[in-house]
Short mmCIF file of C-alpha atoms (C1' of nucleotides) in Angstrom, two decimals:
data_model
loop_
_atom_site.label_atom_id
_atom_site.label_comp_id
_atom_site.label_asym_id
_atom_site.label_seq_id
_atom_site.Cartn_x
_atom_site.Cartn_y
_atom_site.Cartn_z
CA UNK A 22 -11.68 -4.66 -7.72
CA UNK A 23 -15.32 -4.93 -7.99
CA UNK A 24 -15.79 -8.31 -6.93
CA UNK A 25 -16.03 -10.11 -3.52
CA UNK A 26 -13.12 -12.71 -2.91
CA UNK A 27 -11.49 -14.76 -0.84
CA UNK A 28 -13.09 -15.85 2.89
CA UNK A 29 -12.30 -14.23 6.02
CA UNK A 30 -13.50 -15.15 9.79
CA UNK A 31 -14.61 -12.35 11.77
CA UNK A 32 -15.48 -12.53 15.14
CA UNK A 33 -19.40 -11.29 16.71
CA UNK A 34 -19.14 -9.60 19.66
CA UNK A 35 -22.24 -9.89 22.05
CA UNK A 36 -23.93 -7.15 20.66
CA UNK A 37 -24.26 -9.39 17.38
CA UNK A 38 -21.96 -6.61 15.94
CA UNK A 39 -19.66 -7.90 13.30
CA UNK A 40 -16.98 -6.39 10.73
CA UNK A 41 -17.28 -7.36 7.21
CA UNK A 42 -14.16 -7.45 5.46
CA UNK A 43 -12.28 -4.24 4.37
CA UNK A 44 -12.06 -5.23 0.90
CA UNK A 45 -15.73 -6.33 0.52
CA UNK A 46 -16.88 -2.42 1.55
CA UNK A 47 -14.45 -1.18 -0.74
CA UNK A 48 -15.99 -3.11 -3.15
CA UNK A 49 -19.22 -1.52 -2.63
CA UNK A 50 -17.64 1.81 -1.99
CA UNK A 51 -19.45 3.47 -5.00
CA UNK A 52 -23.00 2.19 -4.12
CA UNK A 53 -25.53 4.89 -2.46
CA UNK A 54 -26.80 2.54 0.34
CA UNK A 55 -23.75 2.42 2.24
CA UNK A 56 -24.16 -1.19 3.80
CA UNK A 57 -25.29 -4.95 2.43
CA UNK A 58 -28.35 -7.39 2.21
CA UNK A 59 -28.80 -10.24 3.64
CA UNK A 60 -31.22 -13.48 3.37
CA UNK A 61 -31.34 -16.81 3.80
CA UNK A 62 -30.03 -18.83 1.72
CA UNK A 63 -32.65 -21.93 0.28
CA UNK A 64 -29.89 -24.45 -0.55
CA UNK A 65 -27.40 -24.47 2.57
CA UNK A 66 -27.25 -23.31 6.44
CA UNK A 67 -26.36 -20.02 5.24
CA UNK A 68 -26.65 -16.44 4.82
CA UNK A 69 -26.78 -14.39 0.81
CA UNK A 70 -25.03 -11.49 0.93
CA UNK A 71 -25.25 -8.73 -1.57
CA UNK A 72 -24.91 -5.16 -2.33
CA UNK A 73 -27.51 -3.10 -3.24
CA UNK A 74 -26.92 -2.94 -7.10
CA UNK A 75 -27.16 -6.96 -7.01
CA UNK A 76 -30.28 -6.76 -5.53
CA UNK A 77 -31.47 -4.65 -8.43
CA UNK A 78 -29.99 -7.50 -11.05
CA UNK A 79 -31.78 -10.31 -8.84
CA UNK A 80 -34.91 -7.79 -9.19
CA UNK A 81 -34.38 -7.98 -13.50
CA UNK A 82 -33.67 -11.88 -13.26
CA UNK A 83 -36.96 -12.19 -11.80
CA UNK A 84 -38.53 -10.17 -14.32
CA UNK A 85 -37.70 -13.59 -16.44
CA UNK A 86 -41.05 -15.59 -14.63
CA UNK A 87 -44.63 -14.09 -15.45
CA UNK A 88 -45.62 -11.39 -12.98
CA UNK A 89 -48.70 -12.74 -10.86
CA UNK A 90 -46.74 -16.49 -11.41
CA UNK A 91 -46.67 -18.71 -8.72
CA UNK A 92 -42.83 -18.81 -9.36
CA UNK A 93 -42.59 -15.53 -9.25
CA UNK A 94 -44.57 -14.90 -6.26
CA UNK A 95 -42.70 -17.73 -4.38
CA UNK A 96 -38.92 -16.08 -5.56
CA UNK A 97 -40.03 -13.05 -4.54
CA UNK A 98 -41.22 -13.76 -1.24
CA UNK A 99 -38.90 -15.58 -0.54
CA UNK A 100 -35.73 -13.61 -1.36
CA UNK A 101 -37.59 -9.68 -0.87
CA UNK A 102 -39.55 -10.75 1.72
CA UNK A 103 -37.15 -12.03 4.13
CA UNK A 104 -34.23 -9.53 3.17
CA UNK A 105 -32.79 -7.30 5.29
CA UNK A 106 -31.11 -4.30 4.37
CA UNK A 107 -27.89 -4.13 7.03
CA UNK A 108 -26.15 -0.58 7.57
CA UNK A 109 -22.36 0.20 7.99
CA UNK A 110 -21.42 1.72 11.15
CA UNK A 111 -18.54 4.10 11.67
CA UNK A 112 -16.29 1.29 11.78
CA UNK A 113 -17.57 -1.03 8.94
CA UNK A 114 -19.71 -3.39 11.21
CA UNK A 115 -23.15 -4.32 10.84
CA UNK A 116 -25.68 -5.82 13.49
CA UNK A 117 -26.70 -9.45 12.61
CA UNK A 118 -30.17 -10.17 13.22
CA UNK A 119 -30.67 -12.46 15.90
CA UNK A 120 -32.92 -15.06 14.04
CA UNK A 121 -30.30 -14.81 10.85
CA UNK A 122 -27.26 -15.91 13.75
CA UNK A 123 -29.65 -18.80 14.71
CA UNK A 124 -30.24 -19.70 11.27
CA UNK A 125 -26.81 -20.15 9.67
CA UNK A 126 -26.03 -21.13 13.51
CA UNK A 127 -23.26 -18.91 14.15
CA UNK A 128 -21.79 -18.68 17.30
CA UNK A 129 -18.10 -17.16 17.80
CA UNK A 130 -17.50 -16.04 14.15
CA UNK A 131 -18.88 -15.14 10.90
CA UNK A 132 -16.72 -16.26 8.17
CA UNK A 133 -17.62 -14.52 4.70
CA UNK A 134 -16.95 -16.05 1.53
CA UNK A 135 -16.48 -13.71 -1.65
CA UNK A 136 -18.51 -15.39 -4.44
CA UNK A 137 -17.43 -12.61 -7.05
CA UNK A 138 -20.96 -10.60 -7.24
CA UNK A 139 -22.31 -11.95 -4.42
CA UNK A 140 -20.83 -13.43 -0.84
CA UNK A 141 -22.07 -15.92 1.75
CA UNK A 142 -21.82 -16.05 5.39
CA UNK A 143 -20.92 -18.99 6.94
CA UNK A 144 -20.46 -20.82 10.78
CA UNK A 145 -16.64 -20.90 10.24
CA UNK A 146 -16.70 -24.83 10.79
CA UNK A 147 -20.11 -25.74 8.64
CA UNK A 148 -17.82 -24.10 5.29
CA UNK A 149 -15.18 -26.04 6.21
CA UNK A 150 -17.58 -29.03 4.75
CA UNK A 151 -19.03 -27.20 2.22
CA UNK A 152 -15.29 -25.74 0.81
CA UNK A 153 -14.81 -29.39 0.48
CA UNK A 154 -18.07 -30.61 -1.20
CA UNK A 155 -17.61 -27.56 -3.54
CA UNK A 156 -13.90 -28.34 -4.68
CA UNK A 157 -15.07 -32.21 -5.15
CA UNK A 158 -17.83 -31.79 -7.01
CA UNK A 159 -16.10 -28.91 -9.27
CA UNK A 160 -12.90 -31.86 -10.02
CA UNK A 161 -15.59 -35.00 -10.00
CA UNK A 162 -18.00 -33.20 -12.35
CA UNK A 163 -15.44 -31.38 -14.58
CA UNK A 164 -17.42 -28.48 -14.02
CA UNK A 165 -15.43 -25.99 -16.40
CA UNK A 166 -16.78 -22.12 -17.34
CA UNK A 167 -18.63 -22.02 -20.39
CA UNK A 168 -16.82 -19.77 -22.88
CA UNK A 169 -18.61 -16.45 -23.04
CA UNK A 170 -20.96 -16.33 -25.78
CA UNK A 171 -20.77 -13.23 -28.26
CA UNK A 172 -23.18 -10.48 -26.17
CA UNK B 6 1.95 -7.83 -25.37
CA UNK B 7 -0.08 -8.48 -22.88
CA UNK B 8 0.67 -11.97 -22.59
CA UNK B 9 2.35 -13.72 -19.85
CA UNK B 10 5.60 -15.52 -21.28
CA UNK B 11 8.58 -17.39 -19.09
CA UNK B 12 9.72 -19.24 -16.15
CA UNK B 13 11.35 -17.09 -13.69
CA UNK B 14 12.32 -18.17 -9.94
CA UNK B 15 12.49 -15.32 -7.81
CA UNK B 16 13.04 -15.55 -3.91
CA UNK B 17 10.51 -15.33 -1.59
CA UNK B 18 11.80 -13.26 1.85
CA UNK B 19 10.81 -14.28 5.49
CA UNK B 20 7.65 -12.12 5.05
CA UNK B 21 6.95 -13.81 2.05
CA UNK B 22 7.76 -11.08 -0.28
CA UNK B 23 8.04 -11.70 -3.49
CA UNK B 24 8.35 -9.91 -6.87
CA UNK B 25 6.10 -10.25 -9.61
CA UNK B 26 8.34 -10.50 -12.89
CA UNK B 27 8.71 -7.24 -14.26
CA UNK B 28 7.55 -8.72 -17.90
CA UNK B 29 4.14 -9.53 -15.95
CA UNK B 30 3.73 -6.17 -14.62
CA UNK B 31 3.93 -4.94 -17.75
CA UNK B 32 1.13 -7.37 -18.76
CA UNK B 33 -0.65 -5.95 -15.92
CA UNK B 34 0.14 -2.31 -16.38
CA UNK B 35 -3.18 -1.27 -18.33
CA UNK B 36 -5.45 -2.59 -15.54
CA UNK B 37 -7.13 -0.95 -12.54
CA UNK B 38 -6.11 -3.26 -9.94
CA UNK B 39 -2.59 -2.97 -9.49
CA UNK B 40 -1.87 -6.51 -8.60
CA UNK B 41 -2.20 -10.26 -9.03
CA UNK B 42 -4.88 -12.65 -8.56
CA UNK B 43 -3.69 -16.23 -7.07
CA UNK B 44 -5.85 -19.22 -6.34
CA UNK B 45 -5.01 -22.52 -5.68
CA UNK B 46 -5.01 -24.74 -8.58
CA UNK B 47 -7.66 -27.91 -8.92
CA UNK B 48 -5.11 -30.33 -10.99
CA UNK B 49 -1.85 -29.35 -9.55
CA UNK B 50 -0.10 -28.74 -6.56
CA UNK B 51 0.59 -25.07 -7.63
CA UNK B 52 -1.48 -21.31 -7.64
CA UNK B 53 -2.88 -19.88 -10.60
CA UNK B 54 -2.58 -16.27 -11.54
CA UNK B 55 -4.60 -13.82 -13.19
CA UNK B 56 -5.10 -9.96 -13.71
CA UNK B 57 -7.88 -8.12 -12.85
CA UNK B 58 -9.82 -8.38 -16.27
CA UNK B 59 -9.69 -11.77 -16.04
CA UNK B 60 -11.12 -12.60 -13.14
CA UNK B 61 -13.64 -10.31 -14.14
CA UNK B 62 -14.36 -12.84 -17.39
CA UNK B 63 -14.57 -15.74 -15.06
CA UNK B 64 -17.51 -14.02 -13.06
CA UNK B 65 -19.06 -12.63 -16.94
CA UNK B 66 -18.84 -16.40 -17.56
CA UNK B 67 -20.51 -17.53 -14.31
CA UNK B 68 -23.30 -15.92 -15.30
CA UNK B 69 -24.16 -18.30 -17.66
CA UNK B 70 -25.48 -20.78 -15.04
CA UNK B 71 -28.45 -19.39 -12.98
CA UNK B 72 -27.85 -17.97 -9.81
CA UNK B 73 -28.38 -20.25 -6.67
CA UNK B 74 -27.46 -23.15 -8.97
CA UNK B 75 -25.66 -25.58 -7.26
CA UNK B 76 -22.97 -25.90 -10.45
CA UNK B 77 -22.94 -21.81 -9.95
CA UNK B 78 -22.92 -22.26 -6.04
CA UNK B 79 -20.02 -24.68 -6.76
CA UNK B 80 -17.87 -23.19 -9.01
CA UNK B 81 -17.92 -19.69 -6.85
CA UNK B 82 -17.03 -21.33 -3.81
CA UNK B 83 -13.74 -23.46 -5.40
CA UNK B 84 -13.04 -20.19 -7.34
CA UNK B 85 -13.59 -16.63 -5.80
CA UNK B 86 -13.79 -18.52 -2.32
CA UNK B 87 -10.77 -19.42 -2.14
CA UNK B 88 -9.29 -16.80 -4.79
CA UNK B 89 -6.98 -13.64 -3.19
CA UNK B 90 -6.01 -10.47 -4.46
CA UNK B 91 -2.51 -9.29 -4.18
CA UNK B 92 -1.60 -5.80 -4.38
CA UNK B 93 1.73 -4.61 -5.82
CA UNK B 94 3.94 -2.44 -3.44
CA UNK B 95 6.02 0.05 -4.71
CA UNK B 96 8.64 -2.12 -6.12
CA UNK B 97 6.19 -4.25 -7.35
CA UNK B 98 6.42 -7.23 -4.61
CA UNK B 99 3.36 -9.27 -3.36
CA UNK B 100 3.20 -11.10 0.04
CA UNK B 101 1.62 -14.81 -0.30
CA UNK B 102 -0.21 -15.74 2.09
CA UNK B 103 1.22 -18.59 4.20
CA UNK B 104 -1.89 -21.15 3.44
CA UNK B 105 -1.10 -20.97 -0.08
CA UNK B 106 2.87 -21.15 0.24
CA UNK B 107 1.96 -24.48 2.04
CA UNK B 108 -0.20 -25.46 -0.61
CA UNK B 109 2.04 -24.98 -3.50
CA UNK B 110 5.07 -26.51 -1.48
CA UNK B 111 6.99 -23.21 -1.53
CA UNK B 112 10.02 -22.35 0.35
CA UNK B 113 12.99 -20.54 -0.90
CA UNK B 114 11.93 -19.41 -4.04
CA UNK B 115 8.53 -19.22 -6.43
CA UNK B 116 8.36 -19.94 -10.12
CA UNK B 117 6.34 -17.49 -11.93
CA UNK B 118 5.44 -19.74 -15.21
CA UNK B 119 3.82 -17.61 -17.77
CA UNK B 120 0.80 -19.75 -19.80
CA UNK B 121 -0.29 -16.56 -22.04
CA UNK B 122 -3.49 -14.93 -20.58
CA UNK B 123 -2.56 -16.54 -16.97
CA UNK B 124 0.21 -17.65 -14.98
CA UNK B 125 0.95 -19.89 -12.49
CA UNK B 126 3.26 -20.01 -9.23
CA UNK B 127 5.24 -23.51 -8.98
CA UNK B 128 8.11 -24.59 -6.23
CA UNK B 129 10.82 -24.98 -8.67
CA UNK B 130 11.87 -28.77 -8.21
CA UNK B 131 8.32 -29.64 -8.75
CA UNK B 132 8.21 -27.91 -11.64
CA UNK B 133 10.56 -29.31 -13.21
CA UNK B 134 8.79 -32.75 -13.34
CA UNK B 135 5.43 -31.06 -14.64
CA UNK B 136 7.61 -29.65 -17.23
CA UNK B 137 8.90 -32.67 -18.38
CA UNK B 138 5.49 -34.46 -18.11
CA UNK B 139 3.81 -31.39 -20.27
CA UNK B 140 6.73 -31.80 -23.14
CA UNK B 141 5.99 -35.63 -23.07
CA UNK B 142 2.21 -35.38 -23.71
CA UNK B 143 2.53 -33.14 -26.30
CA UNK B 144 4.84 -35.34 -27.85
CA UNK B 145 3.14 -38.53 -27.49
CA UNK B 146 -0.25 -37.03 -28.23
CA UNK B 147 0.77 -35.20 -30.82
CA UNK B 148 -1.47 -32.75 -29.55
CA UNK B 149 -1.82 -29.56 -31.73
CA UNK B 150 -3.68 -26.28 -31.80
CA UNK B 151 -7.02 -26.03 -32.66
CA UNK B 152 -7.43 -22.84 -35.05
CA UNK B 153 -9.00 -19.80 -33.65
CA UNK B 154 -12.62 -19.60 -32.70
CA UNK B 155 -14.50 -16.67 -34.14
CA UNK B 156 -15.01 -13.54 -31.81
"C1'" DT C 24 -36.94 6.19 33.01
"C1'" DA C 25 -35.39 1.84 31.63
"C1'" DA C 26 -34.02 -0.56 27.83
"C1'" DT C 27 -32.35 -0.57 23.47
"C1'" DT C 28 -29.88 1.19 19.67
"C1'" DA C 29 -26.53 4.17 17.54
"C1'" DT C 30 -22.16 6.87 17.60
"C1'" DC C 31 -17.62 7.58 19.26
"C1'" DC C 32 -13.02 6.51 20.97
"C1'" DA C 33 -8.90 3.40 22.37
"C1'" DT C 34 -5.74 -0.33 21.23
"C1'" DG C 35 -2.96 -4.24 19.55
"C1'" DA C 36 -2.01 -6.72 15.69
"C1'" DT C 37 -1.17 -6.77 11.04
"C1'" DA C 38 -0.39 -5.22 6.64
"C1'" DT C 39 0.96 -1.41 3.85
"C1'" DA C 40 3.98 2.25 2.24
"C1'" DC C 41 8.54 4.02 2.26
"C1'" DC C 42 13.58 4.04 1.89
"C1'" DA C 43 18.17 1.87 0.90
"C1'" DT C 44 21.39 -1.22 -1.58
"C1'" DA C 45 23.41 -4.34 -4.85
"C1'" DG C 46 23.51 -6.60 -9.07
"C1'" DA C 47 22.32 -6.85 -13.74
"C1'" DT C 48 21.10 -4.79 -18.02
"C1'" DA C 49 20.88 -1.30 -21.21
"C1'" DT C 50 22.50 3.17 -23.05
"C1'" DC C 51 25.62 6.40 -24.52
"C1'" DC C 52 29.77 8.45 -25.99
"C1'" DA C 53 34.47 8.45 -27.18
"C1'" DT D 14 34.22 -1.48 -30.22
"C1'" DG D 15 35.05 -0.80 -25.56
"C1'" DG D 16 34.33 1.32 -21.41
"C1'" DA D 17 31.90 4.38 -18.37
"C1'" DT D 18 27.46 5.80 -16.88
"C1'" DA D 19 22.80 5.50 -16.01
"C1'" DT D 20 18.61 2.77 -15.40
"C1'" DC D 21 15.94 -0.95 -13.88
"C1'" DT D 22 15.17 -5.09 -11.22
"C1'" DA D 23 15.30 -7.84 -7.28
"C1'" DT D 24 15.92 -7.88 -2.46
"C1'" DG D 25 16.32 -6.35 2.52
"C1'" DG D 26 14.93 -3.49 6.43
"C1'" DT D 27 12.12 0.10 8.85
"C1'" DA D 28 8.28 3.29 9.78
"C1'" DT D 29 3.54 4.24 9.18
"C1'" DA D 30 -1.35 3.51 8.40
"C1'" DT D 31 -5.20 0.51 8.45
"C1'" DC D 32 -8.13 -3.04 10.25
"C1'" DA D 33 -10.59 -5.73 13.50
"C1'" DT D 34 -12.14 -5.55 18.03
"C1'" DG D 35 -13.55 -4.05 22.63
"C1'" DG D 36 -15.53 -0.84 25.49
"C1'" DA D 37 -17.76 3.70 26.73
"C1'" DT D 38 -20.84 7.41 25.92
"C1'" DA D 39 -24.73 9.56 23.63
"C1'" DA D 40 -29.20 9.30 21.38
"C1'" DT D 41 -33.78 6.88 20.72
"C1'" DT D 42 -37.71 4.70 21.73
"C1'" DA D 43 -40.99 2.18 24.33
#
DNA sequence: TAATTATCCATGATATACCATAGATATCCA
DNA sequence: TGGATATCTATGGTATATCATGGATAATTA
């Protein structure tokens, strides 16, 4: 399965190492750059996660604003600019940056949250929050999918 | 056919083993992912269950908001957040997780209830009632079938 | 050479794959 | 049509592999 699901907690060790989740690296088990990307994220006290070939679809959603754009410029700075491409070790961990840990103010553990093409990483007890604000506002809202238009 | 049809209870084992209806596997048989799909439900105190394609839909359909949307950020986090992919094993069993045997209220046995291109996992005493309930709105309702939208 | 980063190895817990059995259903042949 | 046989399904138990994690050693780099 090609898509990132489900949430897991794993735990930093002082090193800053940390493993992400068997099934997300299977998931980007085809891709050349063996490893993820991270950035801030510009909405919550989190981290974006994704694989290489999303970074290339982010690249062609961009390609939606003018180049030279102020919009543009600003998206891109913001999101290439501060992203950080994150290797695999042997084992499947990667190093968090220091300043990401402090951002998304993790401490203990990282948990990661499979958003189908792309995955957040969370302080285990600031999702707890957000899993609720998400499910409310998805039942309050009646936020329902969209049936897929004809391609 | 590649539609999910039936109620059947099977019994889940102190592992929380469980067999998938053989009819569903067969539903199932043409996909990649040999396995099942289970999230907890927003309306009900049950899981729903899908195949691999469809879950891959739901993301297709995602797409349709923009990405760092908070209706996109939403919907990801109450969906593939909190979704889980089951494997088959050889005799085509799962093992549910115990968060989302709590959720559903499960403990001897697990109703696989087929709703066409999904499914969903009920304790069977509660079932009953939502059973009961679904018969009596369609009754007093009169709710009918809308015809079928064009491809 | 000291400090930092990368690679390698060990281990316990957990999940996966494997094997066995019984009951039900379907098939086949007389 | 009836009975015997074979097949498939659901279920239980056991062995094996994988994963997450910690530490140690080797390689860089300042």
């Amino acid at each position: 399965m090609a898509l990132f699901l489900s949430t897991y907690a794993n735990k930093i060790d002082r090193k800053g190492r940390v493993s992400v989740p068997a099934s997300f690296r299977v998931a980007l088990s085809d891709q050349a750059f063996q490893g993820i990307v991270l950035f801030r994220s510009h909405s919550h006290m989190c981290l974006e996660g994704f694989g290489q070939a999303s970074m290339e679809e982010l690249s062609n959603r961009l390609d939606h604003f003018d180049l030279f754009s102020a919009e543009q410029d600003d998206m891109a700075t913001a999101i290439f600019g501060e992203a950080v491409a994150l290797p695999f070790d042997g084992d499947g961990r990667i190093i968090l940056p220091a300043d990401l840990i402090d951002f998304a103010k993790l401490d203990e553990q990282a948990a990661f949250v499979g958003l189908g093409k792309k995955f957040q990483i969370w302080s285990p007890s600031e999702f707890g929050a957000r899993r609720n604000e998400a499910r409310k506002n998805v039942k309050d809202k009646g936020l329902t999918l969209p049936k897929e238009v004809a391609a």
